[in-house]
Amino acid sequence: MNKQDAKTGIKPTVNDIARVAGVSLATVDRVLNARPGVRSVTIEKVNKAIAELGYVRDTAAANLARGRVYNLLFILPDTANEFVVALDHHVTEQAIKLRHQRTTLDTVRVPPFDPQAIVQTLDDVDASRTDGVAVFGPETPSVRDAVKRARARGIVVVALVADLPSSERDHFIGVDNVAAGRTAAHLMGRFARQNGHVLVITGSRLARDHLERRKGFDAVMSKQFPELDVVASIEGRDDPELIRKMLPDVFASYPDLCGIYSSAAGNPGLIQYLSDNPHPGLTVIAHELTPTSRIALNNDVFDAIISQDTGHLVRSAIRLMKATADRQPIDHTQERIRIDIYLKENMPTP
């Protein structure tokens, strides 16, 4: 028997897989559900039979038959910054929408930029009760090892917003942060009203998304806009008050400061300082369209905002965790997170 008969419409079944592979139905079931106790050579036989027959599993029917429930966890920074608040809001929103689709969502908040808190949270996840975890945090050797341990226990792990490429995470959901930094540099170079120094505000040197943005920013600035001198980053820890207090010293050190690239959160502190101490001609490029950054863009405190859709991030994380848990194919075009560029003139309606 080959693939679905075009005339009869009969689709191959698990019985066909068992017959072609020369194994029992129980073995086919274990392979399809990624259960332990099957030799690699047997798994290869079953997968070969699946390919030959063109078998496509009806995951929804299979899950319904066995009362399958997806339990997914989001590990987010415990911060009041509006971007994370928006992520948390969308997790809550999706939890309500998906409760009738046998999917439960939970959130754990950990101190921002604290690798050990993420490690502890990952190690505490009960694999018998959790199918997948989305992690938003810094990449360190300890986090990498914790991801490996979670994967070994059968938990799907996806990196959210900031990638963990040195780990064994299953997927990354977020924008290409190097490209985002390059985009910011292009905007800075084109918008700058004069030559001089440019400041980059980062959240943490442990945060890979911030490091990648700086990498992309520097690459374009040095090559295309050498007349603009990018100075060392200041580390704001996504703390608005800390950023507000650091800025006077920066302006004192660089009287010709003509641009600021805020590559992380903490924008309210930057906005407060610039509102209290206007600097005509200063170009400001920031990240994430939030209620506060909208006002800054509308009031010409910011010149442009580079953003990513928080709702898309959460929905994509859920789809990827469920598909990976079920060993189902993924539509990568659907999961690609766009880099959005907003000016005062094209802000979408809230």
Short mmCIF file of C-alpha atoms in Angstrom, two decimals:
data_model
loop_
_atom_site.label_atom_id
_atom_site.label_comp_id
_atom_site.label_asym_id
_atom_site.label_seq_id
_atom_site.Cartn_x
_atom_site.Cartn_y
_atom_site.Cartn_z
CA MET A 1 0.00 0.00 0.00
CA ASN A 2 1.34 3.40 -0.93
CA LYS A 3 0.15 6.87 -0.06
CA GLN A 4 -3.55 7.78 0.15
CA ASP A 5 -5.48 6.13 -2.71
CA ALA A 6 -6.60 8.93 -5.01
CA LYS A 7 -9.77 7.03 -5.99
CA THR A 8 -10.97 5.67 -2.68
CA GLY A 9 -9.59 8.43 -0.46
CA ILE A 10 -8.44 5.80 2.03
CA LYS A 11 -5.68 7.13 4.23
CA PRO A 12 -2.93 4.97 5.74
CA THR A 13 -3.47 4.01 9.37
CA VAL A 14 -1.31 2.96 12.30
CA ASN A 15 -2.12 -0.64 11.36
CA ASP A 16 -0.49 -0.04 7.96
CA ILE A 17 2.57 1.46 9.66
CA ALA A 18 2.86 -1.58 11.94
CA ARG A 19 2.54 -3.96 8.98
CA VAL A 20 5.09 -2.16 6.78
CA ALA A 21 7.58 -1.67 9.64
CA GLY A 22 7.08 -5.21 10.92
CA VAL A 23 6.38 -4.13 14.48
CA SER A 24 3.45 -4.19 16.90
CA LEU A 25 0.77 -1.52 17.23
CA ALA A 26 2.07 -0.79 20.73
CA THR A 27 5.51 -0.04 19.32
CA VAL A 28 4.05 2.31 16.70
CA ASP A 29 2.13 4.09 19.46
CA ARG A 30 5.30 4.51 21.54
CA VAL A 31 7.18 5.97 18.57
CA LEU A 32 4.35 8.33 17.59
CA ASN A 33 4.12 9.63 21.15
CA ALA A 34 7.90 9.75 21.72
CA ARG A 35 7.72 7.35 24.66
CA PRO A 36 10.90 5.70 25.94
CA GLY A 37 11.80 2.03 25.60
CA VAL A 38 12.10 1.74 21.81
CA ARG A 39 15.41 0.92 20.16
CA SER A 40 16.79 3.44 17.68
CA VAL A 41 16.75 0.88 14.86
CA THR A 42 13.05 0.24 15.50
CA ILE A 43 12.28 3.96 15.58
CA GLU A 44 14.04 4.27 12.23
CA LYS A 45 11.89 1.44 10.77
CA VAL A 46 8.68 3.07 11.98
CA ASN A 47 9.65 6.52 10.66
CA LYS A 48 10.62 4.99 7.31
CA ALA A 49 7.21 3.30 7.08
CA ILE A 50 5.50 6.59 7.96
CA ALA A 51 7.39 8.34 5.14
CA GLU A 52 6.67 5.59 2.63
CA LEU A 53 2.96 5.54 3.41
CA GLY A 54 2.60 9.31 3.61
CA TYR A 55 0.93 8.93 6.97
CA VAL A 56 -0.29 12.22 8.48
CA ARG A 57 -1.39 11.98 12.07
CA ASP A 58 -4.68 13.58 13.14
CA THR A 59 -3.23 15.16 16.25
CA ALA A 60 -6.49 16.77 17.36
CA ALA A 61 -8.37 13.47 17.23
CA ALA A 62 -5.55 11.61 18.98
CA ASN A 63 -5.36 14.22 21.73
CA LEU A 64 -9.13 14.18 22.23
CA ALA A 65 -9.16 10.38 22.41
CA ARG A 66 -6.62 10.27 25.19
CA GLY A 67 -7.82 13.40 27.01
CA ARG A 68 -4.65 15.32 26.17
CA VAL A 69 -4.18 18.62 28.02
CA TYR A 70 -1.32 21.03 27.24
CA ASN A 71 0.28 22.68 30.25
CA LEU A 72 2.57 25.54 29.24
CA LEU A 73 4.63 27.89 31.40
CA PHE A 74 6.03 31.37 30.69
CA ILE A 75 9.06 32.55 32.71
CA LEU A 76 9.09 36.35 32.55
CA PRO A 77 11.16 39.07 34.28
CA ASP A 78 9.53 40.46 37.40
CA THR A 79 9.53 44.06 36.27
CA ALA A 80 7.00 46.82 35.71
CA ASN A 81 8.36 47.74 32.28
CA GLU A 82 5.53 48.06 29.80
CA PHE A 83 6.85 45.55 27.28
CA VAL A 84 6.90 42.72 29.83
CA VAL A 85 3.53 43.87 31.20
CA ALA A 86 2.14 43.56 27.66
CA LEU A 87 3.57 40.05 27.30
CA ASP A 88 2.00 39.05 30.62
CA HIS A 89 -1.32 40.55 29.52
CA HIS A 90 -1.33 38.51 26.32
CA VAL A 91 -0.50 35.30 28.22
CA THR A 92 -3.53 35.95 30.45
CA GLU A 93 -5.67 36.77 27.42
CA GLN A 94 -4.65 33.57 25.62
CA ALA A 95 -5.20 31.52 28.77
CA ILE A 96 -8.85 32.57 28.74
CA LYS A 97 -9.26 31.93 25.00
CA LEU A 98 -7.60 28.51 25.08
CA ARG A 99 -9.19 27.07 28.21
CA HIS A 100 -11.76 25.29 26.01
CA GLN A 101 -8.98 23.90 23.80
CA ARG A 102 -7.50 21.83 26.61
CA THR A 103 -4.60 24.26 27.06
CA THR A 104 -3.55 25.85 30.34
CA LEU A 105 -1.06 28.71 30.60
CA ASP A 106 0.82 29.81 33.70
CA THR A 107 3.35 32.56 34.36
CA VAL A 108 6.25 32.69 36.79
CA ARG A 109 8.01 36.00 37.41
CA VAL A 110 11.71 36.03 38.29
CA PRO A 111 14.06 38.95 39.08
CA PRO A 112 15.27 40.57 35.84
CA PHE A 113 18.76 39.65 34.59
CA ASP A 114 19.06 36.97 37.30
CA PRO A 115 20.33 33.73 35.70
CA GLN A 116 20.20 31.78 38.95
CA ALA A 117 16.50 32.53 39.41
CA ILE A 118 15.81 31.17 35.92
CA VAL A 119 17.92 28.07 36.64
CA GLN A 120 16.01 27.40 39.85
CA THR A 121 12.65 27.89 38.15
CA LEU A 122 13.55 25.56 35.27
CA ASP A 123 14.86 22.90 37.64
CA ASP A 124 11.65 23.11 39.69
CA VAL A 125 9.38 22.48 36.68
CA ASP A 126 7.53 19.18 37.07
CA ALA A 127 7.83 17.31 33.76
CA SER A 128 4.75 15.23 34.58
CA ARG A 129 2.65 18.38 34.70
CA THR A 130 4.33 20.69 32.19
CA ASP A 131 4.72 20.18 28.43
CA GLY A 132 6.59 23.34 27.51
CA VAL A 133 8.35 26.39 28.95
CA ALA A 134 8.96 29.78 27.30
CA VAL A 135 11.99 31.52 28.85
CA PHE A 136 12.70 35.26 28.67
CA GLY A 137 16.09 35.78 30.29
CA PRO A 138 19.86 36.09 29.88
CA GLU A 139 22.08 33.50 28.27
CA THR A 140 24.69 32.12 30.68
CA PRO A 141 26.35 28.70 31.08
CA SER A 142 24.11 27.94 34.08
CA VAL A 143 20.95 28.76 32.12
CA ARG A 144 22.23 26.70 29.19
CA ASP A 145 22.72 23.70 31.50
CA ALA A 146 19.29 24.14 33.08
CA VAL A 147 17.69 24.14 29.63
CA LYS A 148 19.53 20.91 28.84
CA ARG A 149 18.24 19.30 32.03
CA ALA A 150 14.67 20.40 31.25
CA ARG A 151 14.89 19.00 27.73
CA ALA A 152 16.25 15.72 29.11
CA ARG A 153 13.10 15.47 31.27
CA GLY A 154 10.95 15.75 28.14
CA ILE A 155 10.02 19.43 28.48
CA VAL A 156 9.90 21.61 25.36
CA VAL A 157 11.90 24.82 25.88
CA VAL A 158 11.61 27.93 23.72
CA ALA A 159 13.58 31.16 24.10
CA LEU A 160 11.34 34.23 24.10
CA VAL A 161 12.52 37.71 22.95
CA ALA A 162 16.20 36.99 23.81
CA ASP A 163 17.72 33.89 22.20
CA LEU A 164 19.64 31.15 24.00
CA PRO A 165 21.53 29.75 20.99
CA SER A 166 24.26 27.99 22.97
CA SER A 167 21.59 25.93 24.74
CA GLU A 168 19.53 23.03 23.46
CA ARG A 169 16.37 25.14 23.33
CA ASP A 170 13.85 23.96 20.73
CA HIS A 171 13.01 27.34 19.18
CA PHE A 172 13.58 31.08 19.42
CA ILE A 173 10.63 33.48 19.18
CA GLY A 174 11.57 37.10 18.59
CA VAL A 175 12.95 39.52 16.05
CA ASP A 176 16.40 39.23 14.53
CA ASN A 177 18.05 41.51 17.09
CA VAL A 178 21.19 42.13 15.04
CA ALA A 179 18.95 43.32 12.20
CA ALA A 180 16.99 45.46 14.68
CA GLY A 181 20.23 47.16 15.76
CA ARG A 182 21.25 47.70 12.14
CA THR A 183 17.84 49.24 11.49
CA ALA A 184 18.27 51.59 14.46
CA ALA A 185 21.68 52.66 13.14
CA HIS A 186 20.28 53.40 9.70
CA LEU A 187 17.55 55.54 11.23
CA MET A 188 20.04 57.29 13.52
CA GLY A 189 22.40 58.08 10.66
CA ARG A 190 19.62 59.41 8.45
CA PHE A 191 17.81 61.36 11.16
CA ALA A 192 20.78 62.90 13.01
CA ARG A 193 20.65 66.66 12.64
CA GLN A 194 24.34 67.24 13.36
CA ASN A 195 27.61 65.38 13.87
CA GLY A 196 28.82 64.37 17.30
CA HIS A 197 28.59 61.58 19.83
CA VAL A 198 25.85 58.94 20.06
CA LEU A 199 24.90 57.11 23.27
CA VAL A 200 23.53 53.56 23.51
CA ILE A 201 21.42 52.69 26.57
CA THR A 202 21.38 48.95 27.24
CA GLY A 203 19.61 46.93 29.90
CA SER A 204 22.32 44.46 30.81
CA ARG A 205 25.50 43.14 29.28
CA LEU A 206 24.17 39.68 30.12
CA ALA A 207 21.13 40.16 27.88
CA ARG A 208 21.80 38.63 24.47
CA ASP A 209 19.08 40.64 22.70
CA HIS A 210 20.71 43.87 23.91
CA LEU A 211 24.20 42.70 22.94
CA GLU A 212 23.01 41.68 19.47
CA ARG A 213 21.31 45.04 18.94
CA ARG A 214 24.52 46.85 19.88
CA LYS A 215 26.50 44.60 17.52
CA GLY A 216 24.22 45.42 14.59
CA PHE A 217 24.14 49.11 15.51
CA ASP A 218 27.94 49.41 15.66
CA ALA A 219 28.43 47.58 12.36
CA VAL A 220 26.29 50.04 10.41
CA MET A 221 27.38 53.18 12.26
CA SER A 222 31.10 52.55 11.78
CA LYS A 223 30.75 51.71 8.11
CA GLN A 224 28.08 54.10 6.90
CA PHE A 225 28.12 56.97 9.40
CA PRO A 226 31.71 57.35 10.71
CA GLU A 227 31.09 61.03 11.45
CA LEU A 228 28.89 59.91 14.37
CA ASP A 229 31.03 58.62 17.26
CA VAL A 230 29.24 55.90 19.26
CA VAL A 231 30.39 55.92 22.89
CA ALA A 232 30.38 53.11 25.46
CA SER A 233 26.95 51.86 26.48
CA ILE A 234 25.43 52.74 29.83
CA GLU A 235 23.75 49.83 31.61
CA GLY A 236 20.32 50.93 32.82
CA ARG A 237 19.09 47.54 34.13
CA ASP A 238 15.68 48.49 32.65
CA ASP A 239 15.31 50.78 35.67
CA PRO A 240 13.76 54.15 34.69
CA GLU A 241 14.99 55.97 37.80
CA LEU A 242 18.55 54.67 37.37
CA ILE A 243 18.60 55.80 33.75
CA ARG A 244 17.23 59.24 34.66
CA LYS A 245 20.00 59.68 37.26
CA MET A 246 22.77 58.54 34.89
CA LEU A 247 21.97 60.88 32.02
CA PRO A 248 23.23 64.20 33.48
CA ASP A 249 26.77 62.80 33.71
CA VAL A 250 26.55 61.55 30.12
CA PHE A 251 25.55 64.94 28.78
CA ALA A 252 28.26 66.60 30.89
CA SER A 253 30.88 64.23 29.44
CA TYR A 254 29.66 64.66 25.84
CA PRO A 255 28.36 68.20 25.29
CA ASP A 256 28.02 67.43 21.56
CA LEU A 257 25.77 64.40 22.14
CA CYS A 258 23.50 64.32 19.11
CA GLY A 259 21.82 60.94 19.36
CA ILE A 260 20.57 58.31 21.81
CA TYR A 261 19.71 54.73 20.94
CA SER A 262 17.68 53.16 23.74
CA SER A 263 18.07 49.47 22.94
CA ALA A 264 16.22 48.17 26.01
CA ALA A 265 13.40 49.03 28.41
CA GLY A 266 13.49 51.84 30.97
CA ASN A 267 12.23 54.38 28.47
CA PRO A 268 10.13 56.28 31.06
CA GLY A 269 13.35 57.45 32.77
CA LEU A 270 14.80 58.67 29.47
CA ILE A 271 11.55 60.39 28.56
CA GLN A 272 11.31 62.08 31.97
CA TYR A 273 14.85 63.41 31.73
CA LEU A 274 14.44 64.75 28.18
CA SER A 275 11.08 66.29 29.04
CA ASP A 276 12.64 68.12 31.98
CA ASN A 277 15.85 68.95 30.08
CA PRO A 278 15.04 69.51 26.39
CA HIS A 279 17.94 69.06 23.97
CA PRO A 280 16.93 70.54 20.60
CA GLY A 281 18.37 68.60 17.69
CA LEU A 282 18.85 65.38 19.66
CA THR A 283 17.80 62.26 17.72
CA VAL A 284 16.31 59.46 19.82
CA ILE A 285 15.59 55.95 18.55
CA ALA A 286 13.96 53.56 21.03
CA HIS A 287 12.45 50.08 21.24
CA GLU A 288 8.88 48.83 21.75
CA LEU A 289 5.65 50.68 21.13
CA THR A 290 4.05 51.07 24.56
CA PRO A 291 1.64 53.65 26.04
CA THR A 292 4.60 55.72 27.30
CA SER A 293 6.67 55.53 24.12
CA ARG A 294 3.60 56.44 22.06
CA ILE A 295 3.34 59.71 23.95
CA ALA A 296 7.06 60.38 23.51
CA LEU A 297 6.79 59.76 19.77
CA ASN A 298 3.72 61.95 19.46
CA ASN A 299 5.43 64.75 21.44
CA ASP A 300 8.62 64.57 19.34
CA VAL A 301 10.72 63.35 22.28
CA PHE A 302 11.39 60.18 20.27
CA ASP A 303 12.02 60.21 16.54
CA ALA A 304 11.33 56.54 15.78
CA ILE A 305 10.47 53.31 17.58
CA ILE A 306 11.52 49.80 16.60
CA SER A 307 8.97 47.32 17.86
CA GLN A 308 7.73 43.74 17.86
CA ASP A 309 4.17 42.51 18.31
CA THR A 310 3.82 41.17 21.87
CA GLY A 311 0.62 39.33 21.00
CA HIS A 312 2.33 37.58 18.11
CA LEU A 313 5.24 36.62 20.38
CA VAL A 314 2.93 34.92 22.88
CA ARG A 315 0.72 33.20 20.29
CA SER A 316 3.77 31.95 18.42
CA ALA A 317 5.35 30.59 21.61
CA ILE A 318 2.17 28.66 22.37
CA ARG A 319 1.89 27.22 18.86
CA LEU A 320 5.56 26.20 18.81
CA MET A 321 5.45 24.54 22.24
CA LYS A 322 2.32 22.55 21.34
CA ALA A 323 3.57 21.52 17.89
CA THR A 324 6.96 20.49 19.23
CA ALA A 325 5.39 18.50 22.06
CA ASP A 326 3.31 16.67 19.45
CA ARG A 327 6.23 16.36 17.02
CA GLN A 328 4.17 18.15 14.38
CA PRO A 329 5.50 20.25 11.46
CA ILE A 330 5.86 23.99 11.96
CA ASP A 331 4.93 26.80 9.58
CA HIS A 332 8.01 28.99 10.03
CA THR A 333 6.54 31.81 7.95
CA GLN A 334 3.68 32.10 10.46
CA GLU A 335 6.09 32.24 13.38
CA ARG A 336 8.44 34.88 11.95
CA ILE A 337 8.31 38.01 14.13
CA ARG A 338 8.53 41.23 12.12
CA ILE A 339 10.65 44.25 12.91
CA ASP A 340 8.14 47.11 12.95
CA ILE A 341 9.25 50.73 12.53
CA TYR A 342 6.96 53.45 13.85
CA LEU A 343 7.13 57.18 13.31
CA LYS A 344 4.78 59.81 14.64
CA GLU A 345 2.83 59.66 11.40
CA ASN A 346 2.17 55.90 11.23
CA MET A 347 1.44 54.82 14.80
CA PRO A 348 -1.42 52.27 14.81
CA THR A 349 -4.52 52.92 16.88
CA PRO A 350 -4.07 51.55 20.43
#
